[in-house]
């Protein structure tokens, strides 16, 4: 069965960076886009961006441009999200989410719904 | 400020029918499918409705979705205590280079 297992909770100081991992199993890792979504305490869901595990191509929300880097290691079916220059308002649960879309006949990826990892709490505090 | 607009809260008594609305624009709901996610306390979101009105296997038929123009709604009939959760609508937005957008979430209370 499809599983996304994320790395454990992190505590970081302001200005530092954090790298969260998301190990996929139960499907062909390179066949589906992977997204990252975060949720601050008591708040809603905020989309951060996606990575195409096949090509390594990325697309980030404007809010995170310049601070976020999404990468992958296809040899171990793992996606990563690194957020730099952390601030206190980056404290949140970070989710990876598999995009259940598909490639159409022209090679275009049609996005669809998300299958979520369990989440990783990142706390930014001095 | 979320791109999609949902009421922050909704409530109902067991057995009742409740609806949660989600309002967007022509670039997201108006031209793309709507998805609904259920988030139980302390857990990751779970897909409830895809492609406007389709239920994944395992989701009870008490849950239904609809879409009209730039708005969508989620209906829950025969409300049960275990339906108490946060509900989020989502869509893809063509004006944002295919970015995903979410509603702010609706906290459902079963009285």
Coordinates of N, CA and C in Angstrom, one line a residue:
Chain A
X1 N 0.8 -1.2 0.0 CA 0.0 0.0 0.0 C 0.9 1.3 0.0
X2 N 0.3 2.3 -0.5 CA 1.1 3.6 -0.6 C 1.3 4.1 0.8
X3 N 2.6 4.5 1.1 CA 3.0 5.1 2.3 C 3.9 6.2 2.1
X4 N 3.7 7.3 2.9 CA 4.7 8.4 2.9 C 5.1 8.6 4.4
X5 N 6.4 8.3 4.7 CA 6.8 8.4 6.0 C 7.8 9.5 6.2
X6 N 7.5 10.5 7.0 CA 8.3 11.7 7.1 C 9.3 11.6 8.3
X7 N 10.3 12.4 8.3 CA 11.3 12.5 9.4 C 10.6 13.1 10.6
X8 N 11.4 13.0 11.7 CA 10.9 13.4 13.0 C 10.9 14.9 13.3
X9 N 10.3 15.2 14.4 CA 10.2 16.6 14.8 C 11.5 17.3 14.9
X10 N 11.5 18.6 14.6 CA 12.8 19.4 14.7 C 12.5 20.7 15.5
X11 N 13.6 21.1 16.2 CA 13.6 22.4 16.9 C 14.8 23.2 16.3
X12 N 14.5 24.3 15.8 CA 15.5 25.1 15.2 C 15.5 26.6 15.8
X13 N 16.6 27.2 15.7 CA 16.7 28.6 16.1 C 16.4 29.5 14.9
X14 N 15.9 30.7 15.2 CA 15.7 31.7 14.1 C 17.0 31.9 13.3
X15 N 16.8 31.9 12.0 CA 17.9 32.1 11.1 C 18.5 30.8 10.6
X16 N 18.2 29.7 11.2 CA 18.7 28.4 10.8 C 17.9 27.8 9.6
X17 N 18.3 26.6 9.2 CA 17.6 25.9 8.1 C 17.1 24.6 8.7
X18 N 16.1 24.1 8.0 CA 15.6 22.7 8.4 C 15.4 22.0 7.1
X19 N 15.7 20.7 7.1 CA 15.4 19.8 6.0 C 14.6 18.6 6.4
X20 N 13.4 18.5 5.8 CA 12.5 17.4 6.2 C 12.4 16.4 5.1
X21 N 12.4 15.2 5.4 CA 12.4 14.1 4.4 C 11.1 13.4 4.4
X22 N 10.8 12.8 3.2 CA 9.5 12.1 3.0 C 9.8 10.8 2.2
X23 N 9.8 9.7 2.8 CA 10.1 8.4 2.1 C 8.9 7.8 1.6
X24 N 8.9 7.5 0.3 CA 7.7 6.9 -0.3 C 7.9 5.4 -0.5
X25 N 6.8 4.7 -0.4 CA 6.8 3.3 -0.7 C 5.4 2.8 -1.2
X26 N 5.4 1.7 -1.9 CA 4.2 1.1 -2.4 C 3.7 1.6 -3.8
X27 N 4.6 2.4 -4.4 CA 4.3 2.9 -5.8 C 5.6 3.3 -6.4
X28 N 5.5 3.6 -7.7 CA 6.6 4.1 -8.5 C 6.9 5.6 -8.2
X29 N 7.9 5.9 -7.4 CA 8.2 7.2 -6.9 C 8.2 8.3 -8.0
X30 N 8.8 7.9 -9.1 CA 9.0 8.9 -10.2 C 7.7 9.1 -11.0
X31 N 6.7 8.4 -10.7 CA 5.5 8.6 -11.5 C 4.5 9.6 -11.0
X32 N 4.7 10.2 -9.9 CA 3.8 11.1 -9.3 C 4.5 12.3 -8.7
X33 N 4.0 13.5 -8.9 CA 4.5 14.7 -8.3 C 4.4 14.6 -6.8
X34 N 5.3 15.3 -6.1 CA 5.2 15.4 -4.7 C 5.1 16.9 -4.3
X35 N 4.2 17.2 -3.4 CA 3.9 18.5 -2.9 C 4.3 18.6 -1.4
X36 N 4.5 19.9 -1.0 CA 4.7 20.2 0.4 C 3.7 21.2 0.8
X37 N 3.0 20.9 1.9 CA 2.0 21.8 2.5 C 2.3 22.0 4.0
X38 N 2.1 23.2 4.5 CA 2.3 23.4 5.9 C 1.1 23.9 6.6
X39 N 1.1 23.7 7.9 CA 0.0 24.1 8.7 C 0.5 24.6 10.0
X40 N 0.4 25.9 10.2 CA 0.8 26.6 11.5 C -0.2 26.2 12.6
X41 N 0.2 26.3 13.8 CA -0.7 25.9 14.9 C -2.1 26.6 14.9
X42 N -3.1 25.8 14.9 CA -4.5 26.3 14.8 C -4.9 27.0 13.6
X43 N -4.1 26.9 12.5 CA -4.3 27.5 11.2 C -4.7 26.5 10.1
X44 N -4.9 27.1 8.9 CA -5.3 26.2 7.8 C -4.1 25.7 7.0
X45 N -4.4 25.1 5.9 CA -3.3 24.5 5.1 C -2.8 25.5 4.1
X46 N -1.5 25.5 3.9 CA -0.8 26.4 3.1 C 0.1 25.7 2.1
X47 N -0.1 25.8 0.8 CA 0.6 25.1 -0.2 C 2.0 25.8 -0.4
X48 N 3.1 25.0 -0.4 CA 4.4 25.5 -0.6 C 5.0 25.3 -2.0
X49 N 4.7 24.2 -2.6 CA 5.2 23.9 -3.9 C 5.3 22.4 -4.2
X50 N 5.8 22.1 -5.4 CA 5.9 20.7 -5.8 C 7.2 20.4 -6.4
X51 N 7.6 19.1 -6.4 CA 8.7 18.6 -7.2 C 8.3 17.5 -8.1
X52 N 8.8 17.5 -9.3 CA 8.6 16.4 -10.2 C 9.7 15.4 -9.9
X53 N 9.4 14.3 -9.2 CA 10.5 13.3 -8.9 C 11.2 12.7 -10.1
X54 N 10.6 12.7 -11.2 CA 11.2 12.2 -12.4 C 12.3 13.1 -13.0
X55 N 12.0 14.4 -13.1 CA 12.9 15.3 -13.7 C 13.7 16.1 -12.7
X56 N 13.1 16.3 -11.5 CA 13.7 17.1 -10.5 C 13.2 18.6 -10.6
X57 N 12.3 18.8 -11.6 CA 11.8 20.1 -11.7 C 10.9 20.5 -10.5
X58 N 10.9 21.8 -10.2 CA 10.2 22.3 -9.1 C 9.3 23.5 -9.4
X59 N 8.3 23.8 -8.6 CA 7.5 25.0 -8.7 C 7.1 25.4 -7.3
X60 N 7.5 26.6 -6.9 CA 7.3 27.0 -5.6 C 6.2 28.2 -5.5
X61 N 5.5 28.2 -4.4 CA 4.6 29.3 -4.1 C 5.5 30.6 -4.0
X62 N 5.0 31.7 -4.5 CA 5.8 32.9 -4.5 C 6.2 33.3 -3.1
X63 N 5.4 33.0 -2.1 CA 5.8 33.4 -0.7 C 7.1 32.7 -0.2
X64 N 7.4 31.6 -0.8 CA 8.5 30.8 -0.3 C 9.7 30.9 -1.3
X65 N 9.6 31.5 -2.4 CA 10.6 31.7 -3.4 C 11.9 32.2 -2.7
X66 N 13.0 31.6 -2.9 CA 14.3 32.1 -2.4 C 14.6 31.5 -1.0
X67 N 13.6 30.9 -0.4 CA 13.9 30.3 1.0 C 13.7 28.8 1.0
X68 N 12.9 28.3 0.0 CA 12.6 26.8 0.0 C 13.3 26.1 -1.2
X69 N 13.8 24.9 -0.9 CA 14.4 24.1 -1.9 C 13.8 22.7 -1.8
X70 N 13.2 22.2 -2.8 CA 12.7 20.8 -2.8 C 13.6 20.0 -3.7
X71 N 14.0 18.8 -3.2 CA 14.9 17.9 -3.9 C 14.4 16.5 -3.8
X72 N 15.0 15.6 -4.5 CA 14.6 14.2 -4.3 C 15.8 13.3 -4.6
X73 N 15.8 12.1 -4.0 CA 16.8 11.1 -4.3 C 16.0 9.9 -4.8
X74 N 16.0 9.6 -6.1 CA 15.2 8.6 -6.6 C 15.7 7.2 -6.2
X75 N 17.0 7.1 -5.9 CA 17.6 5.8 -5.5 C 17.0 5.2 -4.2
X76 N 16.4 6.1 -3.4 CA 15.8 5.7 -2.1 C 14.4 6.2 -2.0
X77 N 13.8 6.7 -3.1 CA 12.4 7.1 -3.2 C 12.1 8.1 -2.1
X78 N 12.9 9.1 -2.0 CA 12.7 10.1 -0.9 C 12.7 11.5 -1.4
X79 N 11.8 12.3 -1.0 CA 11.7 13.7 -1.3 C 12.1 14.5 -0.1
X80 N 12.7 15.7 -0.3 CA 13.1 16.5 0.7 C 12.6 18.0 0.5
X81 N 12.4 18.6 1.6 CA 12.0 20.0 1.6 C 12.9 20.8 2.6
X82 N 13.7 21.7 2.1 CA 14.6 22.5 3.0 C 14.1 23.9 3.0
X83 N 13.9 24.5 4.2 CA 13.5 25.8 4.4 C 14.6 26.6 5.1
X84 N 15.0 27.7 4.6 CA 16.1 28.4 5.2 C 15.7 29.7 5.8
X85 N 16.6 30.3 6.5 CA 16.3 31.6 7.2 C 15.0 31.5 8.0
X86 N 15.0 30.6 8.9 CA 13.7 30.3 9.6 C 13.4 31.4 10.5
X87 N 12.1 31.7 10.7 CA 11.5 32.7 11.6 C 10.5 32.0 12.5
X88 N 10.1 32.7 13.5 CA 9.2 32.0 14.5 C 7.9 31.7 13.8
X89 N 7.5 32.5 12.8 CA 6.2 32.1 12.1 C 6.3 31.0 11.1
X90 N 7.5 30.4 11.0 CA 7.6 29.2 10.3 C 7.3 27.9 11.1
X91 N 7.0 28.1 12.4 CA 6.6 27.0 13.2 C 5.3 26.4 12.7
X92 N 5.4 25.2 12.4 CA 4.2 24.5 11.7 C 4.5 23.0 11.6
X93 N 3.4 22.4 11.2 CA 3.5 21.0 10.8 C 3.7 21.0 9.3
X94 N 4.7 20.3 8.8 CA 5.0 20.3 7.4 C 4.6 18.9 6.8
X95 N 3.8 18.9 5.8 CA 3.3 17.6 5.2 C 3.9 17.5 3.8
X96 N 4.3 16.3 3.5 CA 4.5 15.9 2.1 C 3.2 15.3 1.6
X97 N 2.9 15.4 0.3 CA 1.6 14.9 -0.2 C 1.8 14.5 -1.6
X98 N 1.5 13.2 -1.9 CA 1.6 12.7 -3.3 C 0.4 13.2 -4.1
X99 N 0.8 13.7 -5.3 CA -0.3 14.2 -6.2 C -0.8 13.0 -7.0
X100 N -2.0 12.7 -6.9 CA -2.6 11.5 -7.5 C -3.0 11.8 -9.0
X101 N -2.2 12.7 -9.6 CA -2.5 13.0 -11.0 C -1.9 12.0 -12.0
X102 N -1.9 12.4 -13.2 CA -1.3 11.5 -14.2 C -0.8 12.3 -15.4
X103 N 0.1 11.6 -16.2 CA 0.5 12.2 -17.4 C -0.5 11.9 -18.5
X104 N -0.8 12.9 -19.3 CA -1.7 12.7 -20.4 C -0.9 12.3 -21.7
X105 N -1.6 12.1 -22.8 CA -0.9 11.6 -24.0 C 0.1 12.6 -24.5
X106 N 0.0 13.8 -24.2 CA 1.0 14.8 -24.6 C 2.1 15.0 -23.7
X107 N 2.1 14.3 -22.6 CA 3.2 14.4 -21.6 C 2.9 15.4 -20.5
X108 N 1.8 16.1 -20.6 CA 1.4 17.1 -19.6 C 0.9 16.4 -18.3
X109 N 1.3 16.9 -17.1 CA 0.9 16.3 -15.9 C -0.4 17.0 -15.4
X110 N -1.5 16.2 -15.3 CA -2.7 16.7 -14.9 C -2.8 16.5 -13.4
X111 N -2.8 17.6 -12.6 CA -2.8 17.5 -11.1 C -4.1 17.0 -10.6
X112 N -4.1 16.4 -9.5 CA -5.3 15.8 -8.9 C -5.3 16.0 -7.4
X113 N -5.8 15.0 -6.7 CA -5.9 15.1 -5.2 C -4.6 14.7 -4.5
X114 N -4.5 14.9 -3.2 CA -3.3 14.6 -2.4 C -3.6 13.4 -1.5
X115 N -2.5 12.6 -1.4 CA -2.4 11.6 -0.4 C -1.2 12.0 0.5
X116 N -1.5 12.1 1.8 CA -0.7 12.9 2.7 C 0.3 12.0 3.6
X117 N 1.4 12.5 3.9 CA 2.3 11.9 4.9 C 1.8 12.3 6.3
X118 N 2.4 11.8 7.3 CA 1.9 12.0 8.6 C 2.2 13.3 9.2
X119 N 3.1 14.1 8.6 CA 3.5 15.4 9.0 C 4.7 15.4 9.9
X120 N 5.4 16.5 9.9 CA 6.6 16.8 10.7 C 6.5 18.1 11.4
X121 N 6.5 18.2 12.7 CA 6.5 19.4 13.4 C 7.8 20.1 13.4
X122 N 7.9 21.3 12.9 CA 9.1 22.1 13.0 C 8.8 23.3 13.9
X123 N 9.6 23.4 14.9 CA 9.4 24.5 15.9 C 10.6 25.4 15.8
X124 N 10.3 26.7 15.6 CA 11.4 27.7 15.5 C 11.3 28.6 16.7
X125 N 12.4 28.5 17.6 CA 12.4 29.2 18.8 C 13.8 29.5 19.3
X126 N 14.0 30.7 19.8 CA 15.3 31.0 20.4 C 15.5 30.4 21.8
Chain B
X1 N -4.8 35.1 4.5 CA -6.1 35.2 3.7 C -6.0 34.1 2.6
X2 N -6.9 33.2 2.7 CA -7.0 32.0 1.8 C -7.6 32.4 0.5
X3 N -7.2 31.8 -0.6 CA -7.7 32.1 -1.9 C -9.2 31.6 -2.0
X4 N -9.4 30.5 -1.4 CA -10.8 30.0 -1.4 C -11.5 30.3 -0.1
X5 N -12.7 30.7 -0.1 CA -13.4 31.2 1.1 C -14.4 30.2 1.6
X6 N -14.2 29.8 2.9 CA -15.1 28.9 3.6 C -15.6 29.6 4.9
X7 N -16.7 29.2 5.4 CA -17.1 29.6 6.7 C -16.2 29.0 7.8
X8 N -15.8 29.8 8.8 CA -14.9 29.2 9.8 C -15.5 28.1 10.6
X9 N -16.8 28.1 10.8 CA -17.4 27.1 11.6 C -18.7 26.6 11.1
X10 N -19.1 25.5 11.5 CA -20.5 24.9 11.2 C -20.8 24.0 12.3
X11 N -22.1 23.7 12.5 CA -22.5 22.8 13.5 C -23.8 22.1 13.2
X12 N -24.1 21.0 13.8 CA -25.3 20.3 13.6 C -25.5 19.3 14.7
X13 N -26.7 18.7 14.8 CA -26.9 17.7 15.8 C -26.9 16.3 15.1
X14 N -26.7 15.3 15.9 CA -26.6 13.9 15.2 C -27.9 13.7 14.4
X15 N -27.6 13.2 13.2 CA -28.7 12.8 12.3 C -29.0 14.0 11.3
X16 N -28.6 15.2 11.6 CA -28.9 16.3 10.8 C -28.1 16.3 9.5
X17 N -28.4 17.2 8.6 CA -27.7 17.4 7.3 C -27.1 18.8 7.4
X18 N -25.7 18.8 7.2 CA -25.1 20.1 7.2 C -24.4 20.3 5.8
X19 N -24.2 21.6 5.5 CA -23.5 21.9 4.2 C -22.4 22.9 4.6
X20 N -21.3 22.8 3.9 CA -20.1 23.7 4.0 C -19.8 24.2 2.6
X21 N -19.8 25.5 2.5 CA -19.6 26.2 1.2 C -18.1 26.5 1.0
X22 N -17.8 26.7 -0.3 CA -16.4 27.0 -0.7 C -16.5 27.9 -1.9
X23 N -16.1 29.2 -1.8 CA -16.2 30.1 -2.9 C -14.8 30.5 -3.5
X24 N -14.7 30.5 -4.8 CA -13.5 30.8 -5.4 C -13.7 31.8 -6.6
X25 N -12.9 31.5 -7.6 CA -13.0 32.4 -8.8 C -12.9 31.6 -10.1
X26 N -12.9 32.3 -11.2 CA -12.9 31.6 -12.5 C -11.6 30.9 -12.8
X27 N -10.5 31.3 -12.1 CA -9.2 30.7 -12.4 C -9.0 29.4 -11.6
X28 N -9.8 29.2 -10.5 CA -9.6 28.0 -9.7 C -10.9 27.1 -9.8
X29 N -11.9 27.4 -9.0 CA -13.0 26.5 -9.0 C -13.8 26.6 -10.3
X30 N -13.8 27.8 -10.9 CA -14.5 28.0 -12.1 C -14.0 27.2 -13.3
X31 N -12.7 26.7 -13.2 CA -12.2 26.0 -14.4 C -11.5 24.7 -14.0
X32 N -11.5 24.3 -12.8 CA -10.9 23.1 -12.3 C -11.7 22.3 -11.3
X33 N -11.3 21.1 -11.1 CA -12.1 20.3 -10.1 C -11.8 20.8 -8.7
X34 N -12.8 20.5 -7.8 CA -12.7 20.8 -6.4 C -12.5 19.5 -5.6
X35 N -11.7 19.6 -4.6 CA -11.4 18.5 -3.7 C -11.7 18.9 -2.3
X36 N -12.2 17.9 -1.5 CA -12.4 18.2 -0.1 C -11.6 17.2 0.7
X37 N -11.0 17.8 1.8 CA -10.3 17.0 2.8 C -10.8 17.1 4.2
X38 N -10.8 16.0 4.9 CA -11.2 16.0 6.3 C -10.0 15.8 7.2
X39 N -9.9 16.7 8.2 CA -8.8 16.5 9.1 C -9.3 16.3 10.5
X40 N -9.2 15.1 11.0 CA -9.5 14.8 12.4 C -8.5 15.4 13.3
X41 N -8.8 15.7 14.5 CA -7.9 16.4 15.5 C -6.6 15.6 15.6
X42 N -5.5 16.3 15.4 CA -4.1 15.7 15.6 C -3.7 14.8 14.5
X43 N -4.4 14.8 13.3 CA -4.0 13.8 12.2 C -3.8 14.6 10.9
X44 N -3.3 13.9 10.0 CA -3.1 14.5 8.7 C -4.4 14.6 7.9
X45 N -4.5 15.5 7.0 CA -5.8 15.5 6.2 C -5.9 14.2 5.4
X46 N -7.2 14.0 5.1 CA -7.6 12.8 4.3 C -8.5 13.2 3.2
X47 N -8.3 12.6 2.1 CA -9.2 12.9 0.9 C -10.6 12.4 1.2
X48 N -11.6 13.3 1.0 CA -13.0 13.0 1.2 C -13.8 13.0 -0.1
X49 N -13.5 14.0 -0.9 CA -14.2 14.1 -2.2 C -13.2 14.6 -3.3
X50 N -13.2 13.9 -4.4 CA -12.3 14.4 -5.5 C -13.2 14.6 -6.8
X51 N -12.6 15.4 -7.7 CA -13.3 15.7 -8.9 C -14.7 16.2 -8.7
X52 N -14.9 17.1 -7.8 CA -16.2 17.8 -7.4 C -17.1 16.9 -6.6
X53 N -17.3 15.7 -7.0 CA -18.4 14.9 -6.4 C -18.1 13.4 -6.3
X54 N -16.9 13.0 -6.5 CA -16.5 11.6 -6.4 C -16.0 11.2 -5.0
X55 N -16.4 10.1 -4.5 CA -15.9 9.6 -3.2 C -14.9 8.5 -3.4
X56 N -13.8 8.6 -2.7 CA -12.8 7.5 -2.7 C -13.4 6.3 -2.0
X57 N -12.9 5.1 -2.3 CA -13.5 4.0 -1.7 C -13.2 4.1 -0.2
X58 N -14.2 3.7 0.6 CA -14.1 3.8 2.0 C -14.8 5.0 2.6
X59 N -15.1 6.0 1.8 CA -15.8 7.2 2.3 C -17.3 7.0 2.2
X60 N -18.0 7.1 3.3 CA -19.4 6.8 3.4 C -20.2 7.7 2.4
X61 N -21.3 7.2 1.9 CA -22.1 8.0 1.0 C -22.9 9.1 1.7
X62 N -22.7 9.2 3.0 CA -23.3 10.4 3.7 C -22.6 11.7 3.3
X63 N -21.4 11.5 2.7 CA -20.6 12.7 2.2 C -20.9 12.9 0.7
X64 N -21.2 14.1 0.3 CA -21.4 14.4 -1.1 C -20.9 15.8 -1.4
X65 N -20.4 15.9 -2.6 CA -19.9 17.2 -3.1 C -20.6 17.7 -4.3
X66 N -20.6 19.0 -4.5 CA -21.2 19.6 -5.7 C -20.5 20.8 -6.1
X67 N -20.6 21.3 -7.3 CA -20.0 22.5 -7.8 C -20.9 23.2 -8.7
X68 N -20.9 24.5 -8.7 CA -21.7 25.3 -9.6 C -20.9 26.6 -9.8
X69 N -20.5 26.8 -11.0 CA -19.8 28.1 -11.4 C -18.5 28.1 -10.6
X70 N -18.4 29.2 -9.8 CA -17.1 29.4 -9.0 C -17.3 29.0 -7.5
X71 N -18.3 28.2 -7.2 CA -18.6 27.8 -5.8 C -18.8 26.3 -5.8
X72 N -18.5 25.8 -4.6 CA -18.7 24.4 -4.4 C -19.2 24.2 -3.0
X73 N -19.7 23.0 -2.7 CA -20.2 22.7 -1.4 C -20.0 21.2 -1.0
X74 N -19.9 21.0 0.3 CA -19.8 19.7 0.8 C -21.0 19.5 1.7
X75 N -21.7 18.4 1.5 CA -22.9 18.1 2.3 C -22.6 16.8 3.1
X76 N -23.0 16.8 4.4 CA -22.9 15.7 5.2 C -24.3 15.4 5.8
X77 N -24.8 14.2 5.4 CA -26.1 13.9 5.9 C -26.0 12.8 7.0
X78 N -27.0 12.7 7.8 CA -27.0 11.7 8.9 C -25.8 12.0 9.8
X79 N -25.6 13.2 10.2 CA -24.4 13.6 11.0 C -24.1 12.7 12.1
X80 N -22.8 12.4 12.3 CA -22.4 11.5 13.4 C -21.3 12.2 14.2
X81 N -21.1 11.8 15.4 CA -20.1 12.4 16.3 C -18.7 12.3 15.7
X82 N -18.5 11.3 15.0 CA -17.1 11.1 14.5 C -16.9 12.0 13.3
X83 N -17.9 12.7 12.8 CA -17.7 13.7 11.7 C -17.1 15.0 12.2
X84 N -17.0 15.1 13.5 CA -16.4 16.4 14.1 C -15.0 16.5 13.7
X85 N -14.7 17.5 12.9 CA -13.3 17.6 12.3 C -13.3 19.0 11.6
X86 N -12.1 19.2 11.0 CA -11.9 20.4 10.1 C -12.0 19.9 8.7
X87 N -12.7 20.7 7.9 CA -12.9 20.4 6.4 C -12.3 21.5 5.6
X88 N -11.5 21.1 4.6 CA -10.9 22.0 3.7 C -11.3 21.7 2.2
X89 N -11.6 22.8 1.5 CA -11.7 22.6 0.1 C -10.4 23.0 -0.6
X90 N -10.2 22.5 -1.8 CA -9.0 22.8 -2.5 C -9.2 22.7 -4.0
X91 N -8.4 23.4 -4.8 CA -8.5 23.4 -6.2 C -7.1 23.8 -6.8
X92 N -7.0 23.6 -8.1 CA -5.8 24.1 -8.8 C -6.1 25.4 -9.4
X93 N -5.1 26.3 -9.4 CA -5.4 27.7 -9.9 C -4.6 28.0 -11.2
X94 N -5.3 28.2 -12.3 CA -4.6 28.5 -13.5 C -3.9 29.8 -13.6
X95 N -4.3 30.8 -12.8 CA -3.7 32.1 -12.8 C -2.4 32.1 -12.0
X96 N -2.1 31.0 -11.3 CA -0.9 30.9 -10.4 C 0.0 29.8 -10.9
X97 N 0.1 29.7 -12.2 CA 1.0 28.7 -12.8 C 0.7 27.3 -12.3
X98 N -0.6 27.0 -12.1 CA -1.0 25.6 -11.7 C -0.7 25.3 -10.2
X99 N -0.7 26.4 -9.4 CA -0.5 26.1 -8.0 C -1.8 25.6 -7.3
X100 N -1.6 24.9 -6.2 CA -2.8 24.5 -5.4 C -3.2 25.6 -4.5
X101 N -4.5 25.7 -4.3 CA -5.1 26.7 -3.4 C -6.1 26.0 -2.5
X102 N -6.1 26.5 -1.2 CA -7.0 25.9 -0.2 C -7.9 26.9 0.3
X103 N -9.0 26.4 0.9 CA -9.9 27.2 1.7 C -9.3 27.3 3.1
X104 N -9.8 28.3 3.9 CA -9.3 28.4 5.2 C -9.7 27.4 6.2
X105 N -10.6 26.5 5.8 CA -11.0 25.4 6.7 C -12.3 25.8 7.4
X106 N -13.1 24.8 7.6 CA -14.4 24.9 8.4 C -14.3 23.9 9.5
X107 N -14.4 24.4 10.7 CA -14.5 23.5 11.9 C -15.9 23.0 12.1
X108 N -16.2 21.7 12.0 CA -17.5 21.2 12.2 C -17.7 20.7 13.6
X109 N -18.7 21.2 14.3 CA -19.0 20.7 15.6 C -20.3 19.9 15.6
X110 N -20.3 18.7 16.2 CA -21.5 17.9 16.3 C -22.0 18.1 17.8
X111 N -23.1 18.8 17.9 CA -23.7 19.2 19.2 C -24.3 18.1 19.9

